Structures are given as structure tokens and as C-alpha cells.
Amino acid sequence: MMQRALFGRCALFAQQTAALESSMAPRSAPALLRQDRSASSLTVPPPACMLQPLEAPFRYLFGPGPSNVPPRVLAAGGRPIIGHMHPEMFEIMNDIKKGIQYIFQTENNMTISMSGSGHAAMECAVFNTVEPGESVLVGINGIWGERVAEIAERMGANVHRMVKTPGGYFTNMEIEQAIAKHKPVLFFLTHGESSAGLCNPVDGIGDICRKHNCLFLVDTVASLGAAPIFMDKQNIDIIYSGSQKALNAPPGTAPISFNDRACHKMFNRKTKPVSYLFDMAHLSNYWGCDDKPARAYHHTGPVSGFFALRESLAILAEKGLEESWKQHKEVAAHLYRGLEDLGLKLFVPEKDLRLPSVTTIAVPEGYDWRELLMYIMKHHQMEMTGGLGPSIGMVMRVGLMGYNCQKRNADMALHALADALKNCKKSRA
Ligand code: PMP
């Protein structure tokens, strides 16, 4: 049964890529020979690898992202390019903006997609809302808080860190005490801490930030579409995400939204943001979010990436956010039961705090986690990963997001894990 699902999807993938592959057949030797090398002014010859076709194997991407991209989204990304300033492109960007407003549950006008991965949105949020010397408070219970702290430090902010070990989380009282002490202009928390598999509770934090005149920035790269978030209702001032997780678009675009409080802060700065590319004064115009009559050239947006992002947002809009949240919860629960049946221990003991899109398994006693993961990749063509940053050596991570979020995929992951546990020697026993 599981094998059938596997081959079914491989066949689909093969069909889709057949046309593409035929256009990438090896270049013929006679064509190369036709070049008169002795007359060439080039000192660097064409690299041999470039004379071979592109090779990218099919893999089950059951790690923390990117996840497999559905054929519909791949096809959208493969449509003919149009100009980044064509009216049709602006219409597509307007649609993307509406799709992002839906998934963030916000009516914020200042809602766009970054041309770049989740890190681009992370930097855009910090660069635009913080000025050098200002105080920033960062909740760190995994790698993403660490990353934001470093980004803020690099642009000259005065960074204060609240730290918990992976799996730990902050109470609202702890957060309020730290905000009162450090008086930050920005407080950061990751909603879906993918390195720990934890979904940080965010209720009430937006109100605390308002009370203390601080902006609340939330990272939803790993949780968007998989766990409920309500930007407006939860008084979150800035949210960003990424395209390659539950949204199932290729990596390289990143939704972001700013509310009026955030806009007020970022458009009344004394200094210019350190990045030209990420300057919201320009990006807001490029996305038609300002009050100027025309959009000016700022940079060439990733046209194919935007086509794919629009399609992935359309799929989520058709399915409905609530249905998507429910599906992630149910499939995650199915996975938890299977993992426990295998004798594995879930890293986050509190069920309600587990991130439904990325499940963390405590590294089983006596096993080398690298060996287990390598076995699974080699014998099952399946990606699962180890920890990241502070969770390295503590966990193995299984991500079932969006298109991949199916019980049959959870069963495949469990089957691969069972096989690895049986066959990998207990090297640390
Ligand atoms: N935040 C979280 C929670 C993530 O899981 C990731 C990606 N793993 C990022 C930020 C960074 O996103 P990207 O790799 O797309 O830059």
C-alpha cells in the first residue's frame, strides 16, 4: 500500500519532468567540436559539468522544509515569464497580497512578499522597524531567536536575549517583566520553533507589547497554514513567513505584513534602513501599498516564484485555513501514536505545545542519529533531519506539511524509521 503511494507519486513526478528532461539532453560532441578553440580569447573553458544535463533526484521531503511541491504549483512556476512591471504582473502581485492577508488573517494594507527566503523577511522586519542603538528583546528557545538576535546586533541594535533550552517556552509574565526591564522597541518570538518542534503560545503578548509601546514581531515560517495564527485578533504588529513549508511553493519568496503601528514606526525613522533591497519605503511602492499613483522600478521580482506562490496561496484558499489546521493536527496525532508504538519518545512532552508541521523525536538511547537519518535517505529516498542550532544531537525532525501532510506519508515515515531502528547498530550503546 505504502509502496503504491510511493510509486504513484514517482510516476506523476516522472511524467511531469519528462518534457523538461528531453529539453536538457546532453549537448552533442560535434557541436562542441565545431568551436575553434585555438581562435578563442577565453582562458577559462566551459566547465565539463555544464555539458551534462541537470540532475535532481526525486526525494520525499519529510524534514523541516522545503517540502514537496504539488504539480499544480510546479506548473504555475513553469509558465512563460512576463515582465516584472507589466500590468498583468501587478495584478498577480495584488492577488498574492490578498492571499497573504487571508493566511495571516489580517486586513493590513502593508502586506507583500519578499523576493528572497524567510531570512529576507526576517531581515526586512528588523531593518525597517529598528534603528541603531534602539533596544530589542528576543525570545530564544531554538535557533530562530538566535538568528534574529544576530541580525539585530549586526545592524547596531542593543539586543537583550531571553533564553530557554529547546523545548522550553516563555510565560506571558516572564515576557512582560523582561519588556518592562529592557524597554525594547521590538519584541521577537518564533511561533513555530522548527528546531525544537514547539509551537510557542502567542495569545496576550500583543497586548503586553502595546501596553509597553513595543512592536510584536512573530516568525511563522514553519507554522503558517499548519497552526492557527490571527495577526489582527492577536494584535501582532509584524508577521513574516516563508514559501517552502506548509505553503508548498518553491523556496525563494516570503510573505510579510506590517500593521499601522509598525508602519508608523518604520516610516518615521531618523536614519535610512541599512538595506536598500529591503527598504519598505521602496518595497511598499513596488507592491502598490503606498499612496503614489504609479509603481516604480525597485528590483526585478522573481516572476516564476510569484506565479508559484500565487498558486500555493490559491490552493490554501480553496481548501480553507481551518481545514488545513485540522488536517495538520490530525496527521501529527497519527504520527505521534506511531512513533510511540515504535518506542520512540516525543521531544516536546506537552501535546498542546507541539508544532503540528514539524515533529521532534528525542534521539533514541544508544543510536547515532546521523546514522539513522543517512540510512533513511539511502534506503527510502526520504529526508528527515537532525536538530538545528541548540537542538543538534537532541532531536530528529519529521516534517509533514501542506501537500505532504497525509496519513499515508506519516505511515511511510514510520515504516522508514522502524526499518532504520532495526538495521542501524546501536553504536553508542
Ligand atoms: N524561521 C523558521 C521558523 C524556520 O523554520 C526557517 C527555515 N527553516 C526560517 C525562519 C528561515 O527561512 P529560510 O531558510 O527560508 O530563509
Coordinates of C-alpha atoms and ligand atoms in Angstrom, one line a residue:
M1 CA 0.0 0.0 0.0
M2 CA 2.7 2.4 1.1
Q3 CA 4.9 1.3 -1.8
R4 CA 1.9 2.0 -4.2
A5 CA 1.6 5.6 -2.9
L6 CA 5.4 5.9 -3.4
F7 CA 5.4 4.7 -7.0
G8 CA 2.2 6.6 -7.8
R9 CA 3.8 9.9 -6.8
C10 CA 7.1 9.0 -8.5
A11 CA 5.2 8.3 -11.7
L12 CA 3.4 11.6 -11.5
F13 CA 6.7 13.3 -11.0
A14 CA 8.3 11.4 -13.9
Q15 CA 5.5 12.3 -16.2
Q16 CA 5.8 16.0 -15.3
T17 CA 9.5 16.2 -15.7
A18 CA 9.8 14.1 -18.9
A19 CA 9.2 17.0 -21.2
L20 CA 11.7 19.1 -19.2
E21 CA 14.3 16.4 -19.3
S22 CA 14.1 15.9 -23.1
S23 CA 15.0 19.6 -23.5
M24 CA 18.0 19.0 -21.3
A25 CA 19.6 16.1 -23.2
P26 CA 23.4 16.1 -23.2
R27 CA 24.9 18.5 -25.6
S28 CA 26.3 16.7 -28.6
A29 CA 30.1 16.4 -29.0
P30 CA 30.0 17.6 -32.7
A31 CA 28.5 20.9 -31.6
L32 CA 31.4 21.3 -29.2
L33 CA 33.9 20.3 -31.8
R34 CA 32.6 23.0 -34.1
Q35 CA 34.1 25.7 -31.8
D36 CA 37.6 26.6 -32.9
R37 CA 39.4 26.6 -29.6
S38 CA 42.7 27.8 -30.9
A39 CA 41.0 31.1 -32.0
S40 CA 39.2 31.6 -28.7
S41 CA 40.1 34.5 -26.5
L42 CA 38.8 32.6 -23.4
T43 CA 41.2 31.4 -20.8
V44 CA 38.5 29.5 -18.9
P45 CA 36.9 26.7 -20.9
P46 CA 33.3 25.7 -20.5
P47 CA 33.1 23.5 -17.4
A48 CA 32.6 19.9 -18.1
C49 CA 29.6 19.7 -15.7
M50 CA 27.8 22.3 -17.8
L51 CA 27.9 19.9 -20.7
Q52 CA 25.9 17.4 -18.7
P53 CA 22.1 17.6 -18.1
L54 CA 20.8 18.8 -14.7
E55 CA 20.2 16.0 -12.3
A56 CA 17.9 16.4 -9.3
P57 CA 16.5 13.2 -7.9
F58 CA 13.0 12.7 -6.5
R59 CA 13.1 12.8 -2.7
Y60 CA 10.4 12.6 -0.1
L61 CA 11.0 15.8 1.7
F62 CA 9.8 14.9 5.2
G63 CA 12.2 17.2 7.0
P64 CA 11.5 20.7 8.3
G65 CA 11.4 22.1 4.7
P66 CA 11.5 22.6 1.9
S67 CA 8.6 20.2 1.4
N68 CA 7.5 18.6 -1.9
V69 CA 5.8 21.0 -4.2
P70 CA 2.4 19.9 -5.8
P71 CA 2.3 19.5 -9.6
R72 CA -0.1 22.5 -9.8
V73 CA 2.4 24.8 -8.2
L74 CA 5.3 23.5 -10.2
A75 CA 3.2 24.0 -13.4
A76 CA 2.4 27.6 -12.3
G77 CA 6.1 28.3 -11.7
G78 CA 6.9 26.9 -15.2
R79 CA 4.6 29.3 -17.1
P80 CA 6.2 31.7 -19.6
I81 CA 7.8 34.7 -17.9
I82 CA 6.2 38.1 -18.2
G83 CA 7.9 41.4 -17.3
H84 CA 8.1 42.3 -13.6
M85 CA 6.5 45.7 -14.4
H86 CA 3.7 44.5 -16.7
P87 CA 0.2 45.4 -15.6
E88 CA -0.7 41.6 -15.5
M89 CA 2.2 41.1 -13.1
F90 CA 1.0 43.8 -10.8
E91 CA -2.5 42.1 -10.9
I92 CA -0.8 38.9 -9.8
M93 CA 1.0 40.7 -7.1
N94 CA -2.3 42.2 -5.9
D95 CA -3.8 38.7 -5.8
I96 CA -0.8 37.5 -3.8
K97 CA -1.3 40.3 -1.3
K98 CA -4.9 39.2 -0.8
G99 CA -3.8 35.6 -0.4
I100 CA -1.3 36.6 2.2
Q101 CA -3.8 38.8 4.1
Y102 CA -6.0 35.7 4.2
I103 CA -3.3 33.3 5.6
F104 CA -2.1 35.9 8.1
Q105 CA -5.8 36.7 9.0
T106 CA -5.1 40.5 8.6
E107 CA -6.5 43.4 6.8
N108 CA -3.2 45.2 6.8
N109 CA -2.6 47.1 3.6
M110 CA 1.2 46.8 4.1
T111 CA 1.3 43.2 3.1
I112 CA 3.8 41.9 0.5
S113 CA 6.1 39.1 -0.4
M114 CA 9.8 39.5 -0.2
S115 CA 12.0 38.4 -3.1
G116 CA 14.0 36.0 -1.0
S117 CA 13.7 33.3 1.5
G118 CA 12.4 33.5 5.1
H119 CA 15.7 35.2 6.1
A120 CA 14.9 38.1 3.8
A121 CA 11.6 38.7 5.6
M122 CA 13.4 38.4 8.9
E123 CA 15.9 41.0 8.0
C124 CA 13.3 43.2 6.4
A125 CA 11.3 43.2 9.6
V126 CA 14.2 44.1 11.8
F127 CA 16.0 46.5 9.4
N128 CA 12.8 48.6 8.9
T129 CA 11.4 48.8 12.4
V130 CA 14.6 49.2 14.4
E131 CA 17.3 52.0 14.3
P132 CA 20.9 51.6 15.5
G133 CA 21.1 52.0 19.3
E134 CA 17.5 51.0 20.0
S135 CA 16.6 48.2 22.4
V136 CA 15.4 44.9 21.0
L137 CA 14.2 41.9 23.1
V138 CA 14.4 38.4 21.6
G139 CA 12.8 35.3 22.9
I140 CA 15.2 32.4 22.2
N141 CA 14.2 28.8 22.6
G142 CA 15.8 27.4 19.5
I143 CA 17.8 28.7 16.6
W144 CA 15.4 31.3 15.1
G145 CA 15.6 33.7 18.1
E146 CA 19.4 33.4 18.0
R147 CA 19.3 34.3 14.3
V148 CA 17.1 37.4 14.8
A149 CA 19.3 38.5 17.8
E150 CA 22.3 38.3 15.5
I151 CA 20.6 40.2 12.7
A152 CA 19.6 43.0 15.1
E153 CA 23.1 43.1 16.6
R154 CA 24.6 43.4 13.1
M155 CA 22.5 46.5 12.3
G156 CA 23.6 48.1 15.6
A157 CA 20.6 47.4 17.9
N158 CA 21.0 47.0 21.6
V159 CA 19.9 43.3 21.9
H160 CA 18.6 41.6 25.0
R161 CA 18.2 37.9 25.0
M162 CA 15.6 35.8 27.0
V163 CA 16.8 32.2 26.7
K164 CA 15.3 28.8 27.3
T165 CA 16.7 25.5 26.3
P166 CA 14.9 23.9 23.3
G167 CA 11.5 22.6 24.3
G168 CA 11.1 25.4 26.9
Y169 CA 8.7 28.3 26.4
F170 CA 8.1 31.7 28.0
T171 CA 5.1 32.7 30.1
N172 CA 3.4 36.0 29.4
M173 CA 4.5 37.1 32.9
E174 CA 8.2 36.4 32.1
I175 CA 7.8 38.3 28.8
E176 CA 6.2 41.3 30.4
Q177 CA 8.8 41.5 33.1
A178 CA 11.6 41.5 30.5
I179 CA 9.8 44.1 28.4
A180 CA 9.4 46.3 31.4
K181 CA 13.1 45.9 32.2
H182 CA 14.6 46.4 28.8
K183 CA 12.1 48.8 27.3
P184 CA 12.5 47.4 23.7
V185 CA 11.1 48.9 20.6
L186 CA 10.6 45.4 19.3
F187 CA 9.9 42.0 20.9
F188 CA 10.5 38.9 18.8
L189 CA 9.1 35.4 19.2
T190 CA 9.0 32.4 16.8
H191 CA 5.5 30.9 16.5
G192 CA 6.7 27.6 15.1
E193 CA 10.1 26.9 16.5
S194 CA 11.1 24.3 13.9
S195 CA 14.4 23.5 15.6
A196 CA 12.6 22.3 18.7
G197 CA 9.3 21.3 17.3
L198 CA 7.5 23.7 19.6
C199 CA 4.6 26.0 18.9
N200 CA 5.0 29.0 21.1
P201 CA 1.8 30.3 22.5
V202 CA 1.3 34.0 21.4
D203 CA -2.1 34.9 22.9
G204 CA -1.9 38.1 25.1
I205 CA 1.7 39.0 24.1
G206 CA 0.5 41.6 21.5
D207 CA -1.5 43.4 24.3
I208 CA 1.6 43.4 26.6
C209 CA 3.6 44.9 23.8
R210 CA 1.0 47.6 23.2
K211 CA 0.9 48.4 26.9
H212 CA 4.7 49.0 26.8
N213 CA 4.9 50.8 23.5
C214 CA 6.8 48.0 21.8
L215 CA 6.2 46.2 18.5
F216 CA 5.5 42.5 18.5
L217 CA 7.3 40.6 15.7
V218 CA 6.4 36.9 15.0
D219 CA 8.1 34.4 12.8
T220 CA 5.6 32.0 11.2
V221 CA 7.9 30.4 8.6
A222 CA 7.3 26.8 9.9
S223 CA 3.8 27.2 11.3
L224 CA 1.8 29.2 8.7
G225 CA -1.0 27.1 7.3
A226 CA -0.4 24.4 9.8
A227 CA -1.1 26.0 13.2
P228 CA -3.7 28.8 13.9
I229 CA -2.4 32.4 13.9
F230 CA -4.6 35.5 13.8
M231 CA -2.5 38.6 13.1
D232 CA -5.2 41.2 13.7
K233 CA -7.1 39.5 16.5
Q234 CA -3.8 38.7 18.4
N235 CA -2.5 42.2 18.0
I236 CA 0.7 41.1 16.2
D237 CA 2.4 44.1 14.6
I238 CA 4.7 42.3 12.1
I239 CA 4.5 38.7 10.8
Y240 CA 6.6 37.0 8.2
S241 CA 6.7 33.5 6.8
G242 CA 8.3 31.5 4.0
S243 CA 7.1 29.8 0.9
Q244 CA 8.6 26.4 1.1
K245 CA 6.9 24.8 4.2
A246 CA 3.2 24.3 4.5
L247 CA 2.6 26.7 1.6
N248 CA 4.4 24.2 -0.6
A249 CA 5.8 26.7 -3.1
P250 CA 9.5 26.5 -4.1
P251 CA 11.9 28.3 -1.7
G252 CA 12.6 32.0 -2.5
T253 CA 9.6 34.1 -1.7
A254 CA 8.5 35.2 1.8
P255 CA 5.2 36.8 2.9
I256 CA 5.4 39.7 5.3
S257 CA 2.9 42.1 6.8
F258 CA 3.1 45.3 8.9
N259 CA 0.2 46.8 10.7
D260 CA -0.4 50.6 11.2
R261 CA 1.7 50.7 14.4
A262 CA 4.6 49.1 12.6
C263 CA 4.2 51.4 9.6
H264 CA 4.2 54.4 11.9
K265 CA 7.5 53.4 13.4
M266 CA 9.2 52.4 10.2
F267 CA 8.1 55.4 8.1
N268 CA 9.1 57.9 10.8
R269 CA 12.7 56.9 11.2
K270 CA 15.6 59.3 11.6
T271 CA 18.0 57.0 9.7
K272 CA 17.6 55.0 6.5
P273 CA 17.4 51.2 6.8
V274 CA 20.7 49.6 6.3
S275 CA 19.5 47.7 3.3
Y276 CA 18.3 49.3 0.0
L277 CA 16.8 46.0 -1.3
F278 CA 14.8 45.5 1.9
D279 CA 13.7 49.1 2.4
M280 CA 10.0 49.1 2.9
A281 CA 9.7 52.7 1.6
H282 CA 10.6 51.2 -1.9
L283 CA 9.0 47.8 -1.5
S284 CA 5.7 49.3 -0.4
N285 CA 5.6 51.3 -3.7
Y286 CA 6.7 48.2 -5.8
W287 CA 3.8 46.3 -4.2
G288 CA 1.3 49.2 -4.7
C289 CA 0.8 49.6 -0.9
D290 CA 1.7 53.3 -0.8
D291 CA -0.4 56.3 -2.0
K292 CA 1.7 57.0 -5.0
P293 CA -0.2 56.8 -8.4
A294 CA 2.4 54.6 -10.1
R295 CA 4.8 51.8 -9.1
A296 CA 8.4 52.5 -9.8
Y297 CA 11.2 50.0 -10.6
H298 CA 13.0 48.9 -7.4
H299 CA 14.3 45.5 -8.2
T300 CA 13.3 42.6 -10.6
G301 CA 11.0 40.4 -8.6
P302 CA 11.2 36.6 -9.0
V303 CA 8.4 36.3 -11.6
S304 CA 8.2 32.5 -11.6
G305 CA 8.5 32.4 -7.8
F306 CA 5.5 34.8 -7.6
F307 CA 3.5 32.6 -10.1
A308 CA 4.1 29.6 -7.9
L309 CA 3.4 31.5 -4.7
R310 CA 0.1 32.7 -6.1
E311 CA -0.9 29.1 -6.9
S312 CA 0.1 27.8 -3.5
L313 CA -2.0 30.6 -1.9
A314 CA -4.9 29.7 -4.2
I315 CA -4.7 26.0 -3.1
L316 CA -4.8 27.1 0.6
A317 CA -7.7 29.5 -0.1
E318 CA -9.7 26.7 -1.8
K319 CA -9.0 24.2 1.0
G320 CA -9.7 26.8 3.8
L321 CA -7.3 27.6 6.6
E322 CA -9.3 25.9 9.3
E323 CA -9.4 22.7 7.3
S324 CA -5.6 22.9 6.8
W325 CA -5.0 23.5 10.5
K326 CA -7.3 20.5 11.3
Q327 CA -5.5 18.2 8.8
H328 CA -2.1 19.1 10.2
K329 CA -3.3 18.4 13.8
E330 CA -4.8 15.0 12.8
V331 CA -1.9 13.8 10.8
A332 CA 0.5 14.9 13.5
A333 CA -1.5 13.0 16.1
H334 CA -1.4 9.9 13.9
L335 CA 2.4 10.3 13.6
Y336 CA 2.7 10.7 17.4
R337 CA 0.9 7.5 18.0
G338 CA 3.0 5.6 15.5
L339 CA 6.2 7.0 17.0
E340 CA 5.2 5.9 20.5
D341 CA 4.3 2.5 19.2
L342 CA 7.9 2.3 17.9
G343 CA 9.1 3.0 21.4
L344 CA 10.3 6.5 20.4
K345 CA 9.9 9.5 22.7
L346 CA 8.5 12.8 21.6
F347 CA 10.8 15.6 22.5
V348 CA 8.0 18.1 23.5
P349 CA 6.1 16.3 26.3
E350 CA 3.1 18.8 26.3
K351 CA 0.8 17.7 23.4
D352 CA -0.7 21.2 23.0
L353 CA 2.7 22.8 22.6
R354 CA 3.9 20.6 19.8
L355 CA 4.3 22.1 16.3
P356 CA 1.9 20.2 14.0
S357 CA 4.1 20.7 10.9
V358 CA 7.5 19.6 12.4
T359 CA 7.6 16.8 15.0
T360 CA 10.7 16.4 17.1
I361 CA 11.7 12.9 18.3
A362 CA 14.2 12.6 21.2
V363 CA 17.3 10.8 19.8
P364 CA 16.8 7.2 20.9
E365 CA 19.2 5.9 23.5
G366 CA 22.2 4.1 22.1
Y367 CA 21.7 5.2 18.5
D368 CA 23.7 7.6 16.4
W369 CA 21.1 10.0 14.9
R370 CA 23.3 10.7 11.8
E371 CA 23.4 7.0 11.0
L372 CA 19.6 6.6 11.3
L373 CA 19.0 9.6 9.0
M374 CA 21.6 8.5 6.5
Y375 CA 20.0 5.0 6.4
I376 CA 16.6 6.5 5.8
M377 CA 17.9 8.7 3.0
K378 CA 19.8 5.8 1.4
H379 CA 17.1 3.2 1.6
H380 CA 13.9 5.2 1.5
Q381 CA 14.9 8.3 -0.5
M382 CA 13.4 10.2 2.3
E383 CA 14.7 13.3 4.1
M384 CA 14.3 13.7 7.8
T385 CA 16.8 15.8 9.6
G386 CA 18.6 16.2 12.9
G387 CA 18.4 19.2 15.2
L388 CA 19.5 22.7 14.3
G389 CA 21.5 25.1 16.4
P390 CA 20.9 24.4 20.1
S391 CA 18.9 21.2 19.4
I392 CA 21.7 19.5 17.5
G393 CA 22.2 16.0 18.9
M394 CA 19.0 16.2 20.9
V395 CA 16.3 15.6 18.2
M396 CA 15.5 14.1 14.9
R397 CA 12.8 16.1 12.9
V398 CA 10.0 14.8 10.8
G399 CA 8.0 17.5 8.8
L400 CA 4.7 16.7 7.1
M401 CA 3.5 20.0 5.7
G402 CA 0.8 21.0 3.3
Y403 CA 0.9 18.7 0.3
N404 CA 2.9 16.2 2.3
C405 CA 0.5 16.3 5.3
Q406 CA -1.2 12.9 4.7
K407 CA -1.6 9.9 6.9
R408 CA -0.1 7.7 4.3
N409 CA 3.0 9.8 4.3
A410 CA 3.2 9.6 8.1
D411 CA 3.0 5.8 7.7
M412 CA 5.8 5.9 5.2
A413 CA 7.9 7.9 7.6
L414 CA 7.1 5.5 10.4
H415 CA 8.0 2.5 8.2
A416 CA 11.3 4.1 7.3
L417 CA 12.1 4.8 11.0
A418 CA 11.2 1.3 12.0
D419 CA 13.5 -0.1 9.3
A420 CA 16.3 2.2 10.4
L421 CA 15.9 1.3 14.1
K422 CA 16.1 -2.4 13.2
N423 CA 19.1 -2.1 11.0
C424 CA 21.3 0.6 12.4
K425 CA 23.6 -0.8 15.0
K426 CA 23.5 0.7 18.5
S427 CA 26.8 2.3 18.1
R428 CA 26.8 4.3 21.3
A429 CA 25.4 1.5 23.5
Ligands
PMP1 N1 12.2 30.7 10.7 C1 11.8 29.4 10.9 C2 10.9 29.0 12.0 C3 12.3 28.4 10.0 O1 11.9 27.1 10.2 C4 13.1 28.8 8.9 C5 13.6 27.8 7.9 N2 13.9 26.5 8.4 C6 13.5 30.1 8.8 C7 13.0 31.0 9.7 C8 14.4 30.6 7.7 O2 13.8 30.5 6.5 P1 14.7 30.4 5.1 O3 15.5 29.2 5.2 O4 13.6 30.3 4.1 O5 15.5 31.6 5.0

